[in-house]
Amino acid sequence: MAGVAGACSISAPSAARILPEEVVVWEILVRLPARELLRCRAACQSWRRLTSAADFLLAHHQHQPSLPLVSFSAKDRDEQGYFDKVVDAFDHRLVPAERRRPVLGFRDRRDGRVVLHASCHGLILLSVSTRRFQISNPATGQWASLPALVGAHVAGMYPSGEEYRILYWKQRFKGDSPVYHVLTVGSSEEPRCIGLPIASAPLNQLFLEGMNPSSSHPPVLLHSCLHSLQGRKRSSMVVFDTVGESFRPMRSPFFDDDWDPYLHEIDGTLRISCLNSVVLKIWVLLDYDKEVWSLRYHVKVPRVGRLYGSFDSSSSYTVVSEKGDMLLFLFNRMFHCDS
């Protein structure tokens, strides 16, 4: 047995040398889960250097599953203080004890309420009391302040080549028409003003009122466009072309006043989920160009969601799978409900 073990330990390095470094890095390491990749980074300086490059980190992120972020307030373990906000990623495919993956935690409450505005390729945009906007990469521990966003209403964040941009609007004085801007993260240039979009009557009124914030109903990036449900009842869909920086309307299903619609992207397809106190409905966009939607699923809401007959203003939900698994935030608790 010792001879066999010795033979294996001797042959392993020679076998590793057969594979070109490019294949090891761009075909194997780039597909590993984050935890296993961190272990491999400790194997040699070459792997650590190559896997620290920006192009590798972006490629690795694109190979990972897109997980929803959940945020809430919670006590810390020693009960000596509080996290004002805890941000976790949620993976419904794992066993219950491993589904929540810690991302960020904030212990200091004196600065005020922390708001999660957007996330893109592992970057997280957040603010404290609307006065301090910051962008964070939790994987590397890097932070950057974004003073240009003070007083802004963020509509979305998206990639543009190797850059990341933020769409937002501001009002100089209360009652003024909103002015829309695009900020390039990390650039020394001033944010680019794109003014007030010119649109048809329904959309024009929407832009005059100001687009809904991405913190409450995040937009979906697909085909280099940001898609978002807008309006007071989120009855209109607006598409922002991130290349041409133009807006257009898109057809969406009709929702009654008691529904709470959210937009999702699963497996490269747009989906809209609607929830009331009885049932969850999910529409799927069958044809993107012709804007054809199909009602695909009816999911009965679990009893915990019907205790008082309807949801209160603090309740919310997000769909985390194609078939309708969802996270339900109700009565200061989070429930995972399968379909």
mmCIF file of C-alpha atoms in Angstrom:
data_model
loop_
_atom_site.group_PDB
_atom_site.id
_atom_site.type_symbol
_atom_site.label_atom_id
_atom_site.label_comp_id
_atom_site.label_asym_id
_atom_site.label_seq_id
_atom_site.Cartn_x
_atom_site.Cartn_y
_atom_site.Cartn_z
ATOM 1 C CA MET A 1 0.000 0.000 0.000
ATOM 2 C CA ALA A 2 2.854 2.332 0.816
ATOM 3 C CA GLY A 3 4.313 1.659 -2.611
ATOM 4 C CA VAL A 4 1.044 2.512 -4.333
ATOM 5 C CA ALA A 5 0.614 5.704 -2.320
ATOM 6 C CA GLY A 6 4.169 6.716 -3.066
ATOM 7 C CA ALA A 7 3.681 6.075 -6.761
ATOM 8 C CA CYS A 8 0.547 8.245 -6.779
ATOM 9 C CA SER A 9 2.239 11.113 -4.969
ATOM 10 C CA ILE A 10 5.149 11.037 -7.399
ATOM 11 C CA SER A 11 3.004 10.844 -10.539
ATOM 12 C CA ALA A 12 0.557 13.606 -9.523
ATOM 13 C CA PRO A 13 2.912 16.560 -10.191
ATOM 14 C CA SER A 14 4.036 15.150 -13.523
ATOM 15 C CA ALA A 15 0.410 14.635 -14.536
ATOM 16 C CA ALA A 16 -0.361 18.260 -13.619
ATOM 17 C CA ARG A 17 2.455 19.471 -15.871
ATOM 18 C CA ILE A 18 0.787 17.825 -18.884
ATOM 19 C CA LEU A 19 -2.044 20.374 -18.831
ATOM 20 C CA PRO A 20 -1.119 23.851 -20.093
ATOM 21 C CA GLU A 21 -1.542 26.585 -17.521
ATOM 22 C CA GLU A 22 -4.141 28.280 -19.734
ATOM 23 C CA VAL A 23 -6.336 25.165 -19.668
ATOM 24 C CA VAL A 24 -6.005 24.780 -15.894
ATOM 25 C CA VAL A 25 -6.957 28.413 -15.254
ATOM 26 C CA TRP A 26 -9.592 29.082 -17.944
ATOM 27 C CA GLU A 27 -11.228 25.660 -18.204
ATOM 28 C CA ILE A 28 -10.960 24.266 -14.659
ATOM 29 C CA LEU A 29 -10.348 26.943 -12.029
ATOM 30 C CA VAL A 30 -12.790 29.373 -13.616
ATOM 31 C CA ARG A 31 -15.621 26.840 -13.106
ATOM 32 C CA LEU A 32 -14.919 25.978 -9.466
ATOM 33 C CA PRO A 33 -17.218 27.184 -6.670
ATOM 34 C CA ALA A 34 -15.784 30.112 -4.718
ATOM 35 C CA ARG A 35 -14.815 28.038 -1.671
ATOM 36 C CA GLU A 36 -12.829 25.504 -3.712
ATOM 37 C CA LEU A 37 -11.216 28.298 -5.745
ATOM 38 C CA LEU A 38 -9.921 29.934 -2.567
ATOM 39 C CA ARG A 39 -8.247 26.675 -1.597
ATOM 40 C CA CYS A 40 -6.602 26.388 -5.008
ATOM 41 C CA ARG A 41 -5.291 29.946 -4.747
ATOM 42 C CA ALA A 42 -3.185 28.804 -1.792
ATOM 43 C CA ALA A 43 -1.533 26.059 -3.875
ATOM 44 C CA CYS A 44 0.991 28.274 -5.666
ATOM 45 C CA GLN A 45 1.801 31.920 -6.360
ATOM 46 C CA SER A 46 1.100 31.541 -10.076
ATOM 47 C CA TRP A 47 -2.490 30.426 -9.517
ATOM 48 C CA ARG A 48 -3.010 33.183 -6.958
ATOM 49 C CA ARG A 49 -1.738 35.822 -9.380
ATOM 50 C CA LEU A 50 -3.753 34.572 -12.355
ATOM 51 C CA THR A 51 -6.986 34.171 -10.400
ATOM 52 C CA SER A 52 -6.656 37.702 -8.973
ATOM 53 C CA ALA A 53 -6.814 39.352 -12.402
ATOM 54 C CA ALA A 54 -9.963 41.345 -13.215
ATOM 55 C CA ASP A 55 -10.748 39.353 -16.383
ATOM 56 C CA PHE A 56 -10.570 36.052 -14.476
ATOM 57 C CA LEU A 57 -12.767 37.328 -11.617
ATOM 58 C CA LEU A 58 -15.412 38.477 -14.110
ATOM 59 C CA ALA A 59 -15.299 35.168 -16.026
ATOM 60 C CA HIS A 60 -15.484 33.188 -12.773
ATOM 61 C CA HIS A 61 -18.488 35.181 -11.613
ATOM 62 C CA GLN A 62 -20.289 34.531 -14.925
ATOM 63 C CA HIS A 63 -19.886 30.775 -14.371
ATOM 64 C CA GLN A 64 -21.507 30.957 -10.928
ATOM 65 C CA PRO A 65 -25.261 30.672 -10.367
ATOM 66 C CA SER A 66 -27.111 33.962 -9.962
ATOM 67 C CA LEU A 67 -28.418 33.953 -6.394
ATOM 68 C CA PRO A 68 -30.967 36.370 -4.922
ATOM 69 C CA LEU A 69 -29.789 38.683 -2.147
ATOM 70 C CA VAL A 70 -31.839 38.935 1.035
ATOM 71 C CA SER A 71 -31.342 41.665 3.635
ATOM 72 C CA PHE A 72 -32.734 42.186 7.126
ATOM 73 C CA SER A 73 -31.792 43.416 10.603
ATOM 74 C CA ALA A 74 -30.557 40.994 13.245
ATOM 75 C CA LYS A 75 -28.714 40.724 16.553
ATOM 76 C CA ASP A 76 -25.120 39.582 16.530
ATOM 77 C CA ARG A 77 -24.173 36.351 18.300
ATOM 78 C CA ASP A 78 -22.858 37.833 21.543
ATOM 79 C CA GLU A 79 -25.871 40.186 21.835
ATOM 80 C CA GLN A 80 -23.585 43.126 22.638
ATOM 81 C CA GLY A 81 -24.732 45.098 19.623
ATOM 82 C CA TYR A 82 -26.841 44.945 16.489
ATOM 83 C CA PHE A 83 -26.280 44.612 12.782
ATOM 84 C CA ASP A 84 -28.264 47.399 11.169
ATOM 85 C CA LYS A 85 -28.346 45.334 7.994
ATOM 86 C CA VAL A 86 -27.348 41.779 7.124
ATOM 87 C CA VAL A 87 -27.037 40.853 3.435
ATOM 88 C CA ASP A 88 -27.020 37.154 2.510
ATOM 89 C CA ALA A 89 -27.158 35.240 -0.762
ATOM 90 C CA PHE A 90 -29.798 32.492 -0.831
ATOM 91 C CA ASP A 91 -29.347 29.172 -2.660
ATOM 92 C CA HIS A 92 -32.557 27.120 -2.566
ATOM 93 C CA ARG A 93 -30.789 24.057 -4.044
ATOM 94 C CA LEU A 94 -28.799 23.379 -0.868
ATOM 95 C CA VAL A 95 -29.886 21.768 2.395
ATOM 96 C CA PRO A 96 -31.693 24.223 4.734
ATOM 97 C CA ALA A 97 -28.699 24.765 7.031
ATOM 98 C CA GLU A 98 -26.503 25.878 4.087
ATOM 99 C CA ARG A 99 -28.934 27.909 1.981
ATOM 100 C CA ARG A 100 -27.961 31.297 3.396
ATOM 101 C CA ARG A 101 -24.473 32.511 2.483
ATOM 102 C CA PRO A 102 -23.261 35.587 4.425
ATOM 103 C CA VAL A 103 -22.246 38.492 2.176
ATOM 104 C CA LEU A 104 -22.183 41.696 4.263
ATOM 105 C CA GLY A 105 -22.983 42.779 7.813
ATOM 106 C CA PHE A 106 -23.168 46.247 9.374
ATOM 107 C CA ARG A 107 -22.758 46.621 13.121
ATOM 108 C CA ASP A 108 -22.902 50.409 13.605
ATOM 109 C CA ARG A 109 -26.457 51.804 13.754
ATOM 110 C CA ARG A 110 -25.461 55.385 14.514
ATOM 111 C CA ASP A 111 -25.087 56.261 10.844
ATOM 112 C CA GLY A 112 -28.718 55.480 10.109
ATOM 113 C CA ARG A 113 -30.650 53.072 7.887
ATOM 114 C CA VAL A 114 -28.709 51.017 5.338
ATOM 115 C CA VAL A 115 -30.437 50.540 1.952
ATOM 116 C CA LEU A 116 -29.403 47.968 -0.649
ATOM 117 C CA HIS A 117 -29.955 49.637 -4.047
ATOM 118 C CA ALA A 118 -28.530 47.269 -6.666
ATOM 119 C CA SER A 119 -26.096 44.439 -7.374
ATOM 120 C CA CYS A 120 -24.207 43.522 -10.538
ATOM 121 C CA HIS A 121 -21.480 40.939 -11.155
ATOM 122 C CA GLY A 122 -20.799 40.610 -7.434
ATOM 123 C CA LEU A 123 -20.717 44.378 -6.796
ATOM 124 C CA ILE A 124 -23.220 45.808 -4.313
ATOM 125 C CA LEU A 125 -24.478 49.403 -4.280
ATOM 126 C CA LEU A 126 -25.803 50.660 -0.943
ATOM 127 C CA SER A 127 -26.406 53.862 0.982
ATOM 128 C CA VAL A 128 -26.579 54.996 4.606
ATOM 129 C CA SER A 129 -29.330 57.526 5.385
ATOM 130 C CA THR A 130 -29.351 58.606 1.671
ATOM 131 C CA ARG A 131 -26.259 60.703 2.399
ATOM 132 C CA ARG A 132 -23.463 58.198 1.861
ATOM 133 C CA PHE A 133 -23.493 55.997 -1.212
ATOM 134 C CA GLN A 134 -20.892 53.238 -1.448
ATOM 135 C CA ILE A 135 -20.146 50.401 -3.834
ATOM 136 C CA SER A 136 -18.647 47.220 -2.415
ATOM 137 C CA ASN A 137 -17.019 44.035 -3.661
ATOM 138 C CA PRO A 138 -17.540 41.647 -0.712
ATOM 139 C CA ALA A 139 -15.298 38.995 -2.289
ATOM 140 C CA THR A 140 -12.244 41.280 -2.211
ATOM 141 C CA GLY A 141 -13.259 43.584 0.650
ATOM 142 C CA GLN A 142 -12.922 46.672 -1.586
ATOM 143 C CA TRP A 143 -15.111 49.757 -1.064
ATOM 144 C CA ALA A 144 -15.523 53.064 -2.878
ATOM 145 C CA SER A 145 -17.605 56.132 -2.022
ATOM 146 C CA LEU A 146 -19.899 57.657 -4.655
ATOM 147 C CA PRO A 147 -20.546 61.252 -3.528
ATOM 148 C CA ALA A 148 -22.215 62.134 -6.860
ATOM 149 C CA LEU A 149 -25.218 60.005 -5.836
ATOM 150 C CA VAL A 150 -26.082 62.004 -2.715
ATOM 151 C CA GLY A 151 -29.803 62.777 -2.948
ATOM 152 C CA ALA A 152 -30.231 60.507 -5.979
ATOM 153 C CA HIS A 153 -32.943 57.967 -6.773
ATOM 154 C CA VAL A 154 -31.171 54.922 -8.220
ATOM 155 C CA ALA A 155 -33.009 53.182 -11.074
ATOM 156 C CA GLY A 156 -30.439 50.451 -11.825
ATOM 157 C CA MET A 157 -26.817 49.369 -12.254
ATOM 158 C CA TYR A 158 -25.374 47.569 -15.286
ATOM 159 C CA PRO A 159 -22.073 46.579 -16.947
ATOM 160 C CA SER A 160 -20.685 48.343 -20.005
ATOM 161 C CA GLY A 161 -17.595 46.606 -21.355
ATOM 162 C CA GLU A 162 -15.176 46.567 -18.430
ATOM 163 C CA GLU A 163 -17.010 49.433 -16.684
ATOM 164 C CA TYR A 164 -20.061 49.565 -14.446
ATOM 165 C CA ARG A 165 -22.661 52.303 -14.740
ATOM 166 C CA ILE A 166 -25.526 53.538 -12.587
ATOM 167 C CA LEU A 167 -28.768 55.042 -13.923
ATOM 168 C CA TYR A 168 -30.370 57.536 -11.545
ATOM 169 C CA TRP A 169 -32.431 60.712 -11.367
ATOM 170 C CA LYS A 170 -32.426 63.831 -9.208
ATOM 171 C CA GLN A 171 -34.565 66.899 -8.570
ATOM 172 C CA ARG A 172 -32.836 70.214 -7.933
ATOM 173 C CA PHE A 173 -35.803 71.425 -5.867
ATOM 174 C CA LYS A 174 -38.944 69.649 -4.715
ATOM 175 C CA GLY A 175 -41.553 69.863 -7.468
ATOM 176 C CA ASP A 176 -38.996 70.226 -10.271
ATOM 177 C CA SER A 177 -38.951 67.775 -13.172
ATOM 178 C CA PRO A 178 -36.522 64.895 -12.598
ATOM 179 C CA VAL A 179 -33.228 64.971 -14.479
ATOM 180 C CA TYR A 180 -31.735 61.602 -15.426
ATOM 181 C CA HIS A 181 -28.005 60.822 -15.251
ATOM 182 C CA VAL A 182 -25.571 57.979 -15.905
ATOM 183 C CA LEU A 183 -22.606 57.565 -13.560
ATOM 184 C CA THR A 184 -19.553 55.490 -14.528
ATOM 185 C CA VAL A 185 -18.171 53.812 -11.397
ATOM 186 C CA GLY A 186 -14.522 54.635 -10.773
ATOM 187 C CA SER A 187 -14.359 57.382 -13.407
ATOM 188 C CA SER A 188 -12.959 60.819 -12.607
ATOM 189 C CA GLU A 189 -15.420 62.381 -15.063
ATOM 190 C CA GLU A 190 -18.669 63.974 -13.947
ATOM 191 C CA PRO A 191 -21.867 61.894 -14.350
ATOM 192 C CA ARG A 192 -23.359 62.237 -17.818
ATOM 193 C CA CYS A 193 -26.705 64.025 -17.922
ATOM 194 C CA ILE A 194 -29.264 62.462 -20.287
ATOM 195 C CA GLY A 195 -32.005 64.933 -19.305
ATOM 196 C CA LEU A 196 -35.688 64.047 -19.208
ATOM 197 C CA PRO A 197 -36.508 61.192 -21.624
ATOM 198 C CA ILE A 198 -38.906 62.017 -24.457
ATOM 199 C CA ALA A 199 -41.615 59.368 -24.640
ATOM 200 C CA SER A 200 -45.285 58.721 -25.429
ATOM 201 C CA ALA A 201 -47.917 60.166 -23.086
ATOM 202 C CA PRO A 202 -48.105 57.264 -20.555
ATOM 203 C CA LEU A 203 -44.323 56.938 -20.245
ATOM 204 C CA ASN A 204 -43.838 60.695 -20.265
ATOM 205 C CA GLN A 205 -45.978 61.016 -17.135
ATOM 206 C CA LEU A 206 -44.008 58.190 -15.534
ATOM 207 C CA PHE A 207 -40.676 59.916 -16.163
ATOM 208 C CA LEU A 208 -42.083 63.199 -14.820
ATOM 209 C CA GLU A 209 -42.999 61.424 -11.576
ATOM 210 C CA GLY A 210 -39.613 59.698 -11.435
ATOM 211 C CA MET A 211 -38.780 56.036 -12.045
ATOM 212 C CA ASN A 212 -39.360 53.614 -9.173
ATOM 213 C CA PRO A 213 -36.225 52.962 -7.092
ATOM 214 C CA SER A 214 -34.320 49.765 -7.769
ATOM 215 C CA SER A 215 -34.123 49.113 -4.012
ATOM 216 C CA SER A 216 -37.787 48.064 -3.849
ATOM 217 C CA HIS A 217 -38.258 46.339 -7.225
ATOM 218 C CA PRO A 218 -34.890 45.584 -8.890
ATOM 219 C CA PRO A 219 -34.733 45.806 -12.696
ATOM 220 C CA VAL A 220 -33.608 42.864 -14.811
ATOM 221 C CA LEU A 221 -30.679 43.059 -17.245
ATOM 222 C CA LEU A 222 -31.259 41.096 -20.458
ATOM 223 C CA HIS A 223 -30.051 41.672 -24.043
ATOM 224 C CA SER A 224 -28.022 44.715 -22.890
ATOM 225 C CA CYS A 225 -31.214 46.350 -21.617
ATOM 226 C CA LEU A 226 -32.564 47.103 -18.162
ATOM 227 C CA HIS A 227 -36.195 45.998 -17.815
ATOM 228 C CA SER A 228 -38.280 47.366 -14.944
ATOM 229 C CA LEU A 229 -41.890 47.534 -13.819
ATOM 230 C CA GLN A 230 -42.889 51.140 -13.305
ATOM 231 C CA GLY A 231 -45.822 53.269 -12.242
ATOM 232 C CA ARG A 232 -47.676 53.436 -8.943
ATOM 233 C CA LYS A 233 -49.144 49.971 -9.471
ATOM 234 C CA ARG A 234 -46.116 48.799 -11.479
ATOM 235 C CA SER A 235 -48.483 48.263 -14.412
ATOM 236 C CA SER A 236 -46.043 49.504 -17.078
ATOM 237 C CA MET A 237 -42.784 47.957 -18.225
ATOM 238 C CA VAL A 238 -39.962 50.262 -19.254
ATOM 239 C CA VAL A 239 -36.867 49.107 -21.154
ATOM 240 C CA PHE A 240 -33.648 51.120 -20.945
ATOM 241 C CA ASP A 241 -31.167 50.372 -23.746
ATOM 242 C CA THR A 242 -27.798 50.584 -21.968
ATOM 243 C CA VAL A 243 -25.918 50.987 -25.275
ATOM 244 C CA GLY A 244 -28.009 53.723 -26.909
ATOM 245 C CA GLU A 245 -29.149 55.115 -23.521
ATOM 246 C CA SER A 246 -32.740 55.327 -24.711
ATOM 247 C CA PHE A 247 -36.087 54.222 -23.234
ATOM 248 C CA ARG A 248 -38.993 52.328 -24.752
ATOM 249 C CA PRO A 249 -42.182 50.688 -23.439
ATOM 250 C CA MET A 250 -42.744 46.931 -23.431
ATOM 251 C CA ARG A 251 -46.016 45.033 -23.213
ATOM 252 C CA SER A 252 -46.714 43.254 -19.926
ATOM 253 C CA PRO A 253 -49.644 41.326 -18.412
ATOM 254 C CA PHE A 254 -52.452 43.261 -16.712
ATOM 255 C CA PHE A 255 -52.504 43.230 -12.891
ATOM 256 C CA ASP A 256 -55.359 44.050 -10.542
ATOM 257 C CA ASP A 257 -54.743 46.484 -7.705
ATOM 258 C CA ASP A 258 -54.387 43.787 -5.050
ATOM 259 C CA TRP A 259 -51.482 42.041 -6.836
ATOM 260 C CA ASP A 260 -47.820 42.747 -6.069
ATOM 261 C CA PRO A 261 -45.834 42.141 -9.305
ATOM 262 C CA TYR A 262 -42.083 41.497 -9.469
ATOM 263 C CA LEU A 263 -39.856 41.023 -12.508
ATOM 264 C CA HIS A 264 -37.311 38.174 -12.683
ATOM 265 C CA GLU A 265 -34.838 36.613 -15.109
ATOM 266 C CA ILE A 266 -34.422 32.835 -14.938
ATOM 267 C CA ASP A 267 -32.464 30.862 -17.537
ATOM 268 C CA GLY A 268 -32.310 33.831 -19.908
ATOM 269 C CA THR A 269 -36.078 34.410 -19.906
ATOM 270 C CA LEU A 270 -38.126 37.233 -18.408
ATOM 271 C CA ARG A 271 -40.776 36.269 -15.884
ATOM 272 C CA ILE A 272 -43.286 38.275 -13.907
ATOM 273 C CA SER A 273 -44.636 36.978 -10.622
ATOM 274 C CA CYS A 274 -47.745 38.361 -8.918
ATOM 275 C CA LEU A 275 -48.744 37.627 -5.353
ATOM 276 C CA ASN A 276 -51.838 38.308 -3.304
ATOM 277 C CA SER A 277 -52.944 36.680 -0.049
ATOM 278 C CA VAL A 278 -54.188 33.520 -1.807
ATOM 279 C CA VAL A 279 -52.102 32.621 -4.854
ATOM 280 C CA LEU A 280 -48.815 33.291 -6.653
ATOM 281 C CA LYS A 281 -49.047 33.597 -10.448
ATOM 282 C CA ILE A 282 -46.053 33.471 -12.791
ATOM 283 C CA TRP A 283 -46.038 34.729 -16.390
ATOM 284 C CA VAL A 284 -43.262 33.784 -18.826
ATOM 285 C CA LEU A 285 -42.204 35.871 -21.842
ATOM 286 C CA LEU A 286 -42.414 33.331 -24.676
ATOM 287 C CA ASP A 287 -41.360 35.656 -27.519
ATOM 288 C CA TYR A 288 -39.146 38.646 -26.646
ATOM 289 C CA ASP A 289 -39.457 40.421 -30.003
ATOM 290 C CA LYS A 290 -43.247 40.015 -30.259
ATOM 291 C CA GLU A 291 -43.710 40.581 -26.503
ATOM 292 C CA VAL A 292 -45.895 37.491 -26.024
ATOM 293 C CA TRP A 293 -46.533 36.459 -22.396
ATOM 294 C CA SER A 294 -48.010 33.197 -21.108
ATOM 295 C CA LEU A 295 -49.443 32.450 -17.666
ATOM 296 C CA ARG A 296 -47.385 29.398 -16.665
ATOM 297 C CA TYR A 297 -47.890 28.655 -12.944
ATOM 298 C CA HIS A 298 -50.460 29.028 -10.160
ATOM 299 C CA VAL A 299 -48.923 28.382 -6.734
ATOM 300 C CA LYS A 300 -51.105 28.295 -3.625
ATOM 301 C CA VAL A 301 -49.839 30.643 -0.920
ATOM 302 C CA PRO A 302 -49.004 28.733 2.306
ATOM 303 C CA ARG A 303 -51.212 29.240 5.333
ATOM 304 C CA VAL A 304 -48.665 31.486 7.070
ATOM 305 C CA GLY A 305 -49.217 34.037 4.324
ATOM 306 C CA ARG A 306 -53.008 34.072 4.850
ATOM 307 C CA LEU A 307 -53.192 34.444 8.636
ATOM 308 C CA TYR A 308 -54.608 37.955 8.436
ATOM 309 C CA GLY A 309 -56.209 37.738 4.993
ATOM 310 C CA SER A 310 -53.718 40.063 3.258
ATOM 311 C CA PHE A 311 -50.123 41.238 3.348
ATOM 312 C CA ASP A 312 -49.128 44.352 5.224
ATOM 313 C CA SER A 313 -46.877 47.138 3.952
ATOM 314 C CA SER A 314 -43.764 45.511 5.420
ATOM 315 C CA SER A 315 -44.231 42.194 3.607
ATOM 316 C CA SER A 316 -42.456 41.255 0.388
ATOM 317 C CA TYR A 317 -41.322 38.216 -1.565
ATOM 318 C CA THR A 318 -38.981 37.051 -4.310
ATOM 319 C CA VAL A 319 -39.164 34.047 -6.616
ATOM 320 C CA VAL A 320 -35.986 31.934 -6.596
ATOM 321 C CA SER A 321 -36.705 29.108 -9.061
ATOM 322 C CA GLU A 322 -38.352 28.464 -12.410
ATOM 323 C CA LYS A 323 -41.272 26.570 -10.890
ATOM 324 C CA GLY A 324 -42.192 29.130 -8.277
ATOM 325 C CA ASP A 325 -40.149 28.486 -5.149
ATOM 326 C CA MET A 326 -40.169 31.763 -3.273
ATOM 327 C CA LEU A 327 -38.844 33.588 -0.247
ATOM 328 C CA LEU A 328 -41.650 35.240 1.685
ATOM 329 C CA PHE A 329 -40.850 38.069 4.130
ATOM 330 C CA LEU A 330 -43.742 38.354 6.540
ATOM 331 C CA PHE A 331 -44.188 39.391 10.188
ATOM 332 C CA ASN A 332 -40.430 40.128 10.511
ATOM 333 C CA ARG A 333 -39.584 36.575 9.447
ATOM 334 C CA MET A 334 -38.366 34.927 6.254
ATOM 335 C CA PHE A 335 -40.069 31.776 4.952
ATOM 336 C CA HIS A 336 -38.866 29.504 2.123
ATOM 337 C CA CYS A 337 -41.929 28.144 0.322
ATOM 338 C CA ASP A 338 -41.520 25.503 -2.382
ATOM 339 C CA SER A 339 -43.974 25.108 -5.234
#
